[in-house]
Amino acid sequence: MFSGKPIREDNHRTPDTIRALLSRLLQNASDILWLLDDEGRITFVSPSVERLSGWDSTSLIGHTLSEFVDEEVGVALEALIEELRRQP
């Protein structure tokens, strides 16, 4: 369990605590997780990406997912990301 300052007096988690918990979850996820910005560029990849794919996770930051797949898959991926942007 998280051992920081998890709860305020009114039993609600503080934004900093929530960010710390989320960061911890993302860093320790066994699944491949990607976070993208509004332009579809990678802003975060879980350490499991490197472990499972062999790609250096820090070198992926700032690129789009479609750069790492063939053109047909890339077009479909970009369309999916655009749809998610319009209707999250």
mmCIF file of C-alpha atoms in Angstrom:
data_model
loop_
_atom_site.group_PDB
_atom_site.id
_atom_site.type_symbol
_atom_site.label_atom_id
_atom_site.label_comp_id
_atom_site.label_asym_id
_atom_site.label_seq_id
_atom_site.Cartn_x
_atom_site.Cartn_y
_atom_site.Cartn_z
ATOM 1 C CA MET A 1 0.000 0.000 0.000
ATOM 2 C CA PHE A 2 1.067 3.578 -0.587
ATOM 3 C CA SER A 3 2.924 4.916 2.424
ATOM 4 C CA GLY A 4 2.940 8.689 1.738
ATOM 5 C CA LYS A 5 0.359 11.155 3.047
ATOM 6 C CA PRO A 6 -2.586 9.337 1.544
ATOM 7 C CA ILE A 7 -5.594 11.000 3.101
ATOM 8 C CA ARG A 8 -6.585 14.470 4.288
ATOM 9 C CA GLU A 9 -8.648 15.002 7.417
ATOM 10 C CA ASP A 10 -11.869 14.823 5.395
ATOM 11 C CA ASN A 11 -10.832 11.358 4.084
ATOM 12 C CA HIS A 12 -10.252 12.548 0.494
ATOM 13 C CA ARG A 13 -7.005 11.949 -1.322
ATOM 14 C CA THR A 14 -5.026 15.057 -2.217
ATOM 15 C CA PRO A 15 -4.207 15.740 -5.908
ATOM 16 C CA ASP A 16 -0.490 15.180 -5.205
ATOM 17 C CA THR A 17 -1.225 11.828 -3.594
ATOM 18 C CA ILE A 18 -3.417 10.810 -6.506
ATOM 19 C CA ARG A 19 -0.651 11.768 -8.961
ATOM 20 C CA ALA A 20 1.885 9.780 -6.944
ATOM 21 C CA LEU A 21 -0.376 6.723 -6.886
ATOM 22 C CA LEU A 22 -1.056 6.964 -10.613
ATOM 23 C CA SER A 23 2.641 7.359 -11.349
ATOM 24 C CA ARG A 24 3.435 4.325 -9.245
ATOM 25 C CA LEU A 25 0.764 2.263 -11.012
ATOM 26 C CA LEU A 26 1.998 3.280 -14.451
ATOM 27 C CA GLN A 27 5.652 2.620 -13.604
ATOM 28 C CA ASN A 28 4.880 -0.844 -12.260
ATOM 29 C CA ALA A 29 2.298 -1.990 -14.790
ATOM 30 C CA SER A 30 3.054 -5.311 -16.415
ATOM 31 C CA ASP A 31 0.979 -4.351 -19.454
ATOM 32 C CA ILE A 32 2.204 -2.046 -22.181
ATOM 33 C CA LEU A 33 0.826 1.421 -21.517
ATOM 34 C CA TRP A 34 1.194 4.487 -23.700
ATOM 35 C CA LEU A 35 0.070 8.020 -22.887
ATOM 36 C CA LEU A 36 -0.409 10.360 -25.821
ATOM 37 C CA ASP A 37 -0.795 14.123 -26.018
ATOM 38 C CA ASP A 38 -3.535 15.880 -27.989
ATOM 39 C CA GLU A 39 -1.482 15.562 -31.184
ATOM 40 C CA GLY A 40 -1.073 11.801 -30.756
ATOM 41 C CA ARG A 41 2.598 11.985 -29.740
ATOM 42 C CA ILE A 42 3.884 9.655 -27.042
ATOM 43 C CA THR A 43 4.380 11.389 -23.696
ATOM 44 C CA PHE A 44 4.858 8.298 -21.524
ATOM 45 C CA VAL A 45 5.475 4.590 -22.016
ATOM 46 C CA SER A 46 5.485 2.071 -19.209
ATOM 47 C CA PRO A 47 8.755 0.280 -18.485
ATOM 48 C CA SER A 48 7.115 -2.902 -19.751
ATOM 49 C CA VAL A 49 7.361 -1.509 -23.305
ATOM 50 C CA GLU A 50 11.125 -1.760 -23.145
ATOM 51 C CA ARG A 51 11.040 -5.124 -21.431
ATOM 52 C CA LEU A 52 8.578 -6.670 -23.914
ATOM 53 C CA SER A 53 9.547 -4.925 -27.155
ATOM 54 C CA GLY A 54 13.223 -4.183 -26.734
ATOM 55 C CA TRP A 55 12.655 -0.523 -27.699
ATOM 56 C CA ASP A 56 14.287 2.095 -25.499
ATOM 57 C CA SER A 57 11.254 3.689 -23.875
ATOM 58 C CA THR A 58 12.801 7.159 -23.554
ATOM 59 C CA SER A 59 13.578 7.302 -27.276
ATOM 60 C CA LEU A 60 9.871 6.796 -28.071
ATOM 61 C CA ILE A 61 8.831 10.035 -26.345
ATOM 62 C CA GLY A 62 7.675 12.672 -28.837
ATOM 63 C CA HIS A 63 6.984 10.182 -31.644
ATOM 64 C CA THR A 64 3.629 8.869 -32.840
ATOM 65 C CA LEU A 65 2.628 5.219 -32.528
ATOM 66 C CA SER A 66 2.113 5.061 -36.290
ATOM 67 C CA GLU A 67 5.861 5.572 -36.800
ATOM 68 C CA PHE A 68 6.474 2.090 -35.404
ATOM 69 C CA VAL A 69 4.037 0.062 -37.497
ATOM 70 C CA ASP A 70 3.519 -0.526 -41.211
ATOM 71 C CA GLU A 71 1.648 2.104 -43.230
ATOM 72 C CA GLU A 72 -1.725 0.330 -43.331
ATOM 73 C CA VAL A 73 -1.787 -0.213 -39.578
ATOM 74 C CA GLY A 74 -0.516 3.328 -39.039
ATOM 75 C CA VAL A 75 -3.401 4.839 -41.019
ATOM 76 C CA ALA A 76 -5.927 2.781 -39.030
ATOM 77 C CA LEU A 77 -4.212 3.715 -35.765
ATOM 78 C CA GLU A 78 -4.261 7.428 -36.591
ATOM 79 C CA ALA A 79 -7.976 7.175 -37.445
ATOM 80 C CA LEU A 80 -8.668 5.462 -34.120
ATOM 81 C CA ILE A 81 -6.723 8.089 -32.182
ATOM 82 C CA GLU A 82 -8.601 10.860 -34.002
ATOM 83 C CA GLU A 83 -11.923 9.200 -33.169
ATOM 84 C CA LEU A 84 -10.941 8.952 -29.501
ATOM 85 C CA ARG A 85 -10.010 12.646 -29.537
ATOM 86 C CA ARG A 86 -13.452 13.553 -30.881
ATOM 87 C CA GLN A 87 -15.384 11.158 -28.649
ATOM 88 C CA PRO A 88 -13.366 10.113 -25.608
#
